[in-house]
Amino acid sequence: MEQSTDPLVFLVISSTVANISFMGSVVYEYLAQQGAAGVLVEGWRGGKVDTLNAKDQLVTIFANMAEDQACRQESKRAGGISLLVTLLQTQVTEGDSQKSPDQTEFEEKVCEQIQQKSAIALARLAKDVTCAVEIAVCDGIPIFARLCKTSSYRNKSVPVLIACLAALRRLHHALGPSSFQEEDIEKLIRPKMIDSIFACSSMSEESFV
């Protein structure tokens, strides 16, 4: 993967790695030893992750690796947190008149998957306080809050909303209230999860302004 300069080859290899990353602790240990997070970040920076599918494979690997403490620290060292915060904001490119409705719908679903997996990865990374601090430094907290409160940013996806709320609550537990706006604590963190989900799903975006 590291030596590949072709985005298609990088996609095929990362898809394979994404599949085996579901196999658990033995695989996590191997990926950490091989510096997989660093290779993925370099691939991203080198322009090899140039499609929604490639981004989806990337966040799948990071989300699975984040189950392991050694992988979490390796992901942080490699710059994976900044990458995940960026991918958390993935949106469908608008203005392409040549797209069919089916293609647009497909891209919206993949974007939702990327957002959801990015949120899951960051929530798992936040188990380590040093990673939680890095997420805050990368402005992850206001981005999570915006995704919760502004449904258009997540294509009105409830799974993305749930993942973002869970991540915010994990970050609040790790960092304390000083890293959050009081309004977000009152609406997104302090209530029961189901109440926050209902509020964010049913209220108009203007209600949060």
PDB file of C-alpha atoms in Angstrom:
ATOM      1  CA  MET A   1       0.000   0.000   0.000  1.00  0.00           C
ATOM      2  CA  GLU A   2       2.746   2.449   0.934  1.00  0.00           C
ATOM      3  CA  GLN A   3       4.578   1.988  -2.374  1.00  0.00           C
ATOM      4  CA  SER A   4       1.468   2.251  -4.555  1.00  0.00           C
ATOM      5  CA  THR A   5       1.108   5.514  -6.478  1.00  0.00           C
ATOM      6  CA  ASP A   6      -2.088   4.484  -8.288  1.00  0.00           C
ATOM      7  CA  PRO A   7      -5.327   5.497  -6.507  1.00  0.00           C
ATOM      8  CA  LEU A   8      -7.099   2.412  -7.869  1.00  0.00           C
ATOM      9  CA  VAL A   9      -4.432   0.063  -6.497  1.00  0.00           C
ATOM     10  CA  PHE A  10      -4.549   1.936  -3.185  1.00  0.00           C
ATOM     11  CA  LEU A  11      -8.335   1.482  -3.123  1.00  0.00           C
ATOM     12  CA  VAL A  12      -8.118  -2.261  -3.768  1.00  0.00           C
ATOM     13  CA  ILE A  13      -5.501  -2.752  -1.062  1.00  0.00           C
ATOM     14  CA  SER A  14      -7.312  -0.559   1.458  1.00  0.00           C
ATOM     15  CA  SER A  15     -10.542  -2.475   0.762  1.00  0.00           C
ATOM     16  CA  THR A  16      -8.730  -5.696   1.620  1.00  0.00           C
ATOM     17  CA  VAL A  17      -7.302  -4.188   4.794  1.00  0.00           C
ATOM     18  CA  ALA A  18     -10.759  -2.876   5.727  1.00  0.00           C
ATOM     19  CA  ASN A  19     -12.180  -6.401   5.436  1.00  0.00           C
ATOM     20  CA  ILE A  20      -9.498  -8.013   7.609  1.00  0.00           C
ATOM     21  CA  SER A  21      -9.681  -5.178  10.149  1.00  0.00           C
ATOM     22  CA  PHE A  22     -12.937  -6.711  11.392  1.00  0.00           C
ATOM     23  CA  MET A  23     -11.033  -9.788  12.605  1.00  0.00           C
ATOM     24  CA  GLY A  24     -10.040  -8.382  15.979  1.00  0.00           C
ATOM     25  CA  SER A  25      -7.070  -7.987  18.284  1.00  0.00           C
ATOM     26  CA  VAL A  26      -4.513 -10.048  16.372  1.00  0.00           C
ATOM     27  CA  VAL A  27      -5.073  -7.921  13.274  1.00  0.00           C
ATOM     28  CA  TYR A  28      -4.975  -4.685  15.301  1.00  0.00           C
ATOM     29  CA  GLU A  29      -1.585  -5.617  16.703  1.00  0.00           C
ATOM     30  CA  TYR A  30      -0.238  -6.341  13.232  1.00  0.00           C
ATOM     31  CA  LEU A  31      -1.638  -3.091  11.793  1.00  0.00           C
ATOM     32  CA  ALA A  32      -0.086  -1.098  14.628  1.00  0.00           C
ATOM     33  CA  GLN A  33       3.300  -2.775  14.106  1.00  0.00           C
ATOM     34  CA  GLN A  34       3.157  -2.059  10.377  1.00  0.00           C
ATOM     35  CA  GLY A  35       2.288   1.584  10.898  1.00  0.00           C
ATOM     36  CA  ALA A  36      -0.970   1.246   8.984  1.00  0.00           C
ATOM     37  CA  ALA A  37      -2.358   4.564  10.235  1.00  0.00           C
ATOM     38  CA  GLY A  38       0.662   6.434   8.913  1.00  0.00           C
ATOM     39  CA  VAL A  39       0.391   4.738   5.518  1.00  0.00           C
ATOM     40  CA  LEU A  40      -3.292   5.645   5.281  1.00  0.00           C
ATOM     41  CA  VAL A  41      -2.663   9.269   6.218  1.00  0.00           C
ATOM     42  CA  GLU A  42       0.163   9.541   3.690  1.00  0.00           C
ATOM     43  CA  GLY A  43      -2.109   8.027   1.051  1.00  0.00           C
ATOM     44  CA  TRP A  44      -4.706  10.660   1.866  1.00  0.00           C
ATOM     45  CA  ARG A  45      -2.171  13.474   1.714  1.00  0.00           C
ATOM     46  CA  GLY A  46      -0.751  12.095  -1.525  1.00  0.00           C
ATOM     47  CA  GLY A  47      -4.104  12.251  -3.303  1.00  0.00           C
ATOM     48  CA  LYS A  48      -4.669   8.499  -3.466  1.00  0.00           C
ATOM     49  CA  VAL A  49      -8.015   8.686  -1.644  1.00  0.00           C
ATOM     50  CA  ASP A  50      -9.914  10.405  -4.424  1.00  0.00           C
ATOM     51  CA  THR A  51     -13.374   8.789  -4.362  1.00  0.00           C
ATOM     52  CA  LEU A  52     -16.166   8.370  -1.833  1.00  0.00           C
ATOM     53  CA  ASN A  53     -15.599   4.614  -1.886  1.00  0.00           C
ATOM     54  CA  ALA A  54     -11.928   5.091  -1.019  1.00  0.00           C
ATOM     55  CA  LYS A  55     -12.878   7.428   1.841  1.00  0.00           C
ATOM     56  CA  ASP A  56     -15.346   4.848   3.118  1.00  0.00           C
ATOM     57  CA  GLN A  57     -12.636   2.164   3.198  1.00  0.00           C
ATOM     58  CA  LEU A  58     -10.293   4.549   4.982  1.00  0.00           C
ATOM     59  CA  VAL A  59     -12.705   5.403   7.783  1.00  0.00           C
ATOM     60  CA  THR A  60     -13.673   1.732   8.151  1.00  0.00           C
ATOM     61  CA  ILE A  61     -10.062   0.851   8.899  1.00  0.00           C
ATOM     62  CA  PHE A  62      -9.622   3.727  11.350  1.00  0.00           C
ATOM     63  CA  ALA A  63     -12.888   2.913  13.134  1.00  0.00           C
ATOM     64  CA  ASN A  64     -11.910  -0.721  13.599  1.00  0.00           C
ATOM     65  CA  MET A  65      -8.321   0.052  14.610  1.00  0.00           C
ATOM     66  CA  ALA A  66      -9.601   2.517  17.206  1.00  0.00           C
ATOM     67  CA  GLU A  67     -10.804  -0.437  19.265  1.00  0.00           C
ATOM     68  CA  ASP A  68      -7.149  -1.069  20.144  1.00  0.00           C
ATOM     69  CA  GLN A  69      -5.125   1.188  22.463  1.00  0.00           C
ATOM     70  CA  ALA A  70      -1.867   0.864  20.523  1.00  0.00           C
ATOM     71  CA  CYS A  71      -3.660   1.656  17.264  1.00  0.00           C
ATOM     72  CA  ARG A  72      -5.323   4.669  18.867  1.00  0.00           C
ATOM     73  CA  GLN A  73      -1.970   6.148  19.807  1.00  0.00           C
ATOM     74  CA  GLU A  74      -0.494   5.305  16.405  1.00  0.00           C
ATOM     75  CA  SER A  75      -3.452   6.949  14.703  1.00  0.00           C
ATOM     76  CA  LYS A  76      -2.910  10.091  16.774  1.00  0.00           C
ATOM     77  CA  ARG A  77       0.828  10.221  16.039  1.00  0.00           C
ATOM     78  CA  ALA A  78       0.234   9.768  12.322  1.00  0.00           C
ATOM     79  CA  GLY A  79      -2.282  12.596  12.026  1.00  0.00           C
ATOM     80  CA  GLY A  80      -5.304  10.338  11.735  1.00  0.00           C
ATOM     81  CA  ILE A  81      -7.458  12.494  14.004  1.00  0.00           C
ATOM     82  CA  SER A  82      -7.200  15.541  11.753  1.00  0.00           C
ATOM     83  CA  LEU A  83      -8.035  13.335   8.771  1.00  0.00           C
ATOM     84  CA  LEU A  84     -11.103  11.886  10.503  1.00  0.00           C
ATOM     85  CA  VAL A  85     -12.373  15.324  11.518  1.00  0.00           C
ATOM     86  CA  THR A  86     -12.068  16.343   7.868  1.00  0.00           C
ATOM     87  CA  LEU A  87     -13.937  13.243   6.668  1.00  0.00           C
ATOM     88  CA  LEU A  88     -16.612  13.836   9.301  1.00  0.00           C
ATOM     89  CA  GLN A  89     -17.630  16.834   7.173  1.00  0.00           C
ATOM     90  CA  THR A  90     -17.967  14.889   3.895  1.00  0.00           C
ATOM     91  CA  GLN A  91     -20.763  16.199   1.706  1.00  0.00           C
ATOM     92  CA  VAL A  92     -22.123  15.268  -1.721  1.00  0.00           C
ATOM     93  CA  THR A  93     -20.767  17.529  -4.452  1.00  0.00           C
ATOM     94  CA  GLU A  94     -23.649  19.582  -5.767  1.00  0.00           C
ATOM     95  CA  GLY A  95     -24.162  21.210  -9.141  1.00  0.00           C
ATOM     96  CA  ASP A  96     -23.372  18.214 -11.394  1.00  0.00           C
ATOM     97  CA  SER A  97     -26.312  18.164 -13.804  1.00  0.00           C
ATOM     98  CA  GLN A  98     -25.113  14.903 -15.352  1.00  0.00           C
ATOM     99  CA  LYS A  99     -25.793  12.897 -12.199  1.00  0.00           C
ATOM    100  CA  SER A 100     -28.859  10.698 -12.229  1.00  0.00           C
ATOM    101  CA  PRO A 101     -31.175  10.717  -9.201  1.00  0.00           C
ATOM    102  CA  ASP A 102     -30.021   7.176  -8.382  1.00  0.00           C
ATOM    103  CA  GLN A 103     -26.371   8.227  -8.468  1.00  0.00           C
ATOM    104  CA  THR A 104     -27.076  11.209  -6.212  1.00  0.00           C
ATOM    105  CA  GLU A 105     -28.958   8.997  -3.762  1.00  0.00           C
ATOM    106  CA  PHE A 106     -26.107   6.479  -3.758  1.00  0.00           C
ATOM    107  CA  GLU A 107     -23.533   9.200  -3.068  1.00  0.00           C
ATOM    108  CA  GLU A 108     -25.655  10.590  -0.244  1.00  0.00           C
ATOM    109  CA  LYS A 109     -25.764   7.158   1.390  1.00  0.00           C
ATOM    110  CA  VAL A 110     -21.993   6.729   1.102  1.00  0.00           C
ATOM    111  CA  CYS A 111     -21.449  10.203   2.570  1.00  0.00           C
ATOM    112  CA  GLU A 112     -23.663   9.244   5.508  1.00  0.00           C
ATOM    113  CA  GLN A 113     -21.597   6.082   6.024  1.00  0.00           C
ATOM    114  CA  ILE A 114     -18.378   8.114   5.959  1.00  0.00           C
ATOM    115  CA  GLN A 115     -19.758  10.600   8.487  1.00  0.00           C
ATOM    116  CA  GLN A 116     -21.073   7.841  10.751  1.00  0.00           C
ATOM    117  CA  LYS A 117     -17.859   5.797  10.674  1.00  0.00           C
ATOM    118  CA  SER A 118     -15.745   8.920  11.212  1.00  0.00           C
ATOM    119  CA  ALA A 119     -17.830   9.762  14.276  1.00  0.00           C
ATOM    120  CA  ILE A 120     -17.523   6.197  15.583  1.00  0.00           C
ATOM    121  CA  ALA A 121     -13.758   6.230  15.025  1.00  0.00           C
ATOM    122  CA  LEU A 122     -13.360   9.550  16.848  1.00  0.00           C
ATOM    123  CA  ALA A 123     -15.571   8.394  19.729  1.00  0.00           C
ATOM    124  CA  ARG A 124     -13.419   5.293  20.141  1.00  0.00           C
ATOM    125  CA  LEU A 125     -10.232   7.346  19.919  1.00  0.00           C
ATOM    126  CA  ALA A 126     -11.588   9.612  22.667  1.00  0.00           C
ATOM    127  CA  LYS A 127     -11.270   6.708  25.109  1.00  0.00           C
ATOM    128  CA  ASP A 128      -7.709   8.009  25.421  1.00  0.00           C
ATOM    129  CA  VAL A 129      -7.610  11.489  26.931  1.00  0.00           C
ATOM    130  CA  THR A 130      -4.671  12.522  24.751  1.00  0.00           C
ATOM    131  CA  CYS A 131      -6.710  11.667  21.670  1.00  0.00           C
ATOM    132  CA  ALA A 132      -9.733  13.511  23.068  1.00  0.00           C
ATOM    133  CA  VAL A 133      -7.580  16.617  23.503  1.00  0.00           C
ATOM    134  CA  GLU A 134      -6.385  16.314  19.901  1.00  0.00           C
ATOM    135  CA  ILE A 135      -9.975  16.038  18.656  1.00  0.00           C
ATOM    136  CA  ALA A 136     -10.779  19.280  20.480  1.00  0.00           C
ATOM    137  CA  VAL A 137      -7.677  20.951  19.015  1.00  0.00           C
ATOM    138  CA  CYS A 138      -8.877  19.942  15.533  1.00  0.00           C
ATOM    139  CA  ASP A 139     -12.261  21.628  16.217  1.00  0.00           C
ATOM    140  CA  GLY A 140     -14.042  18.301  16.329  1.00  0.00           C
ATOM    141  CA  ILE A 141     -16.418  19.383  19.105  1.00  0.00           C
ATOM    142  CA  PRO A 142     -18.165  22.264  17.248  1.00  0.00           C
ATOM    143  CA  ILE A 143     -18.309  20.129  14.103  1.00  0.00           C
ATOM    144  CA  PHE A 144     -20.043  17.326  16.012  1.00  0.00           C
ATOM    145  CA  ALA A 145     -22.443  19.857  17.523  1.00  0.00           C
ATOM    146  CA  ARG A 146     -23.258  21.335  14.110  1.00  0.00           C
ATOM    147  CA  LEU A 147     -23.949  17.892  12.654  1.00  0.00           C
ATOM    148  CA  CYS A 148     -26.345  17.209  15.510  1.00  0.00           C
ATOM    149  CA  LYS A 149     -28.182  20.527  15.351  1.00  0.00           C
ATOM    150  CA  THR A 150     -28.223  21.119  11.592  1.00  0.00           C
ATOM    151  CA  SER A 151     -29.837  18.140   9.913  1.00  0.00           C
ATOM    152  CA  SER A 152     -28.874  19.203   6.396  1.00  0.00           C
ATOM    153  CA  TYR A 153     -25.192  18.673   7.226  1.00  0.00           C
ATOM    154  CA  ARG A 154     -25.910  14.980   7.833  1.00  0.00           C
ATOM    155  CA  ASN A 155     -28.615  14.577   5.174  1.00  0.00           C
ATOM    156  CA  LYS A 156     -31.145  14.163   8.013  1.00  0.00           C
ATOM    157  CA  SER A 157     -29.479  10.860   8.912  1.00  0.00           C
ATOM    158  CA  VAL A 158     -30.450   9.526  12.338  1.00  0.00           C
ATOM    159  CA  PRO A 159     -27.536   7.010  12.490  1.00  0.00           C
ATOM    160  CA  VAL A 160     -25.096   9.896  11.931  1.00  0.00           C
ATOM    161  CA  LEU A 161     -26.901  11.901  14.624  1.00  0.00           C
ATOM    162  CA  ILE A 162     -26.627   9.044  17.118  1.00  0.00           C
ATOM    163  CA  ALA A 163     -22.920   8.544  16.366  1.00  0.00           C
ATOM    164  CA  CYS A 164     -22.234  12.263  16.798  1.00  0.00           C
ATOM    165  CA  LEU A 165     -24.161  12.485  20.070  1.00  0.00           C
ATOM    166  CA  ALA A 166     -22.268   9.463  21.402  1.00  0.00           C
ATOM    167  CA  ALA A 167     -18.958  11.042  20.405  1.00  0.00           C
ATOM    168  CA  LEU A 168     -19.847  14.342  22.089  1.00  0.00           C
ATOM    169  CA  ARG A 169     -20.765  12.540  25.300  1.00  0.00           C
ATOM    170  CA  ARG A 170     -17.511  10.568  25.242  1.00  0.00           C
ATOM    171  CA  LEU A 171     -15.545  13.789  24.704  1.00  0.00           C
ATOM    172  CA  HIS A 172     -17.432  15.528  27.504  1.00  0.00           C
ATOM    173  CA  HIS A 173     -16.585  12.643  29.830  1.00  0.00           C
ATOM    174  CA  ALA A 174     -12.901  12.847  28.862  1.00  0.00           C
ATOM    175  CA  LEU A 175     -12.458  16.624  28.785  1.00  0.00           C
ATOM    176  CA  GLY A 176     -15.111  18.050  31.088  1.00  0.00           C
ATOM    177  CA  PRO A 177     -17.533  20.908  30.477  1.00  0.00           C
ATOM    178  CA  SER A 178     -14.926  23.627  29.906  1.00  0.00           C
ATOM    179  CA  SER A 179     -14.411  22.456  26.305  1.00  0.00           C
ATOM    180  CA  PHE A 180     -18.113  22.856  25.453  1.00  0.00           C
ATOM    181  CA  GLN A 181     -20.641  25.613  25.025  1.00  0.00           C
ATOM    182  CA  GLU A 182     -23.210  25.540  27.811  1.00  0.00           C
ATOM    183  CA  GLU A 183     -26.062  25.460  25.292  1.00  0.00           C
ATOM    184  CA  ASP A 184     -24.643  22.283  23.731  1.00  0.00           C
ATOM    185  CA  ILE A 185     -24.290  20.656  27.142  1.00  0.00           C
ATOM    186  CA  GLU A 186     -27.936  21.459  27.923  1.00  0.00           C
ATOM    187  CA  LYS A 187     -29.311  20.182  24.614  1.00  0.00           C
ATOM    188  CA  LEU A 188     -26.896  17.490  23.437  1.00  0.00           C
ATOM    189  CA  ILE A 189     -25.174  16.009  26.486  1.00  0.00           C
ATOM    190  CA  ARG A 190     -27.135  16.470  29.711  1.00  0.00           C
ATOM    191  CA  PRO A 191     -30.488  14.983  28.569  1.00  0.00           C
ATOM    192  CA  LYS A 192     -31.014  11.274  28.115  1.00  0.00           C
ATOM    193  CA  MET A 193     -29.702  10.102  24.754  1.00  0.00           C
ATOM    194  CA  ILE A 194     -33.183   9.323  23.432  1.00  0.00           C
ATOM    195  CA  ASP A 195     -34.372  12.820  24.372  1.00  0.00           C
ATOM    196  CA  SER A 196     -31.467  14.454  22.519  1.00  0.00           C
ATOM    197  CA  ILE A 197     -32.105  12.250  19.487  1.00  0.00           C
ATOM    198  CA  PHE A 198     -35.774  13.206  19.455  1.00  0.00           C
ATOM    199  CA  ALA A 199     -35.022  16.911  19.907  1.00  0.00           C
ATOM    200  CA  CYS A 200     -32.426  17.018  17.132  1.00  0.00           C
ATOM    201  CA  SER A 201     -34.599  14.943  14.802  1.00  0.00           C
ATOM    202  CA  SER A 202     -37.850  16.836  15.253  1.00  0.00           C
ATOM    203  CA  MET A 203     -36.919  20.461  15.841  1.00  0.00           C
ATOM    204  CA  SER A 204     -36.320  22.879  13.000  1.00  0.00           C
ATOM    205  CA  GLU A 205     -32.792  24.132  12.476  1.00  0.00           C
ATOM    206  CA  GLU A 206     -33.950  27.621  13.480  1.00  0.00           C
ATOM    207  CA  SER A 207     -34.825  26.290  16.942  1.00  0.00           C
ATOM    208  CA  PHE A 208     -31.140  25.952  17.738  1.00  0.00           C
ATOM    209  CA  VAL A 209     -30.123  29.437  16.596  1.00  0.00           C
TER     210      VAL A 209
END
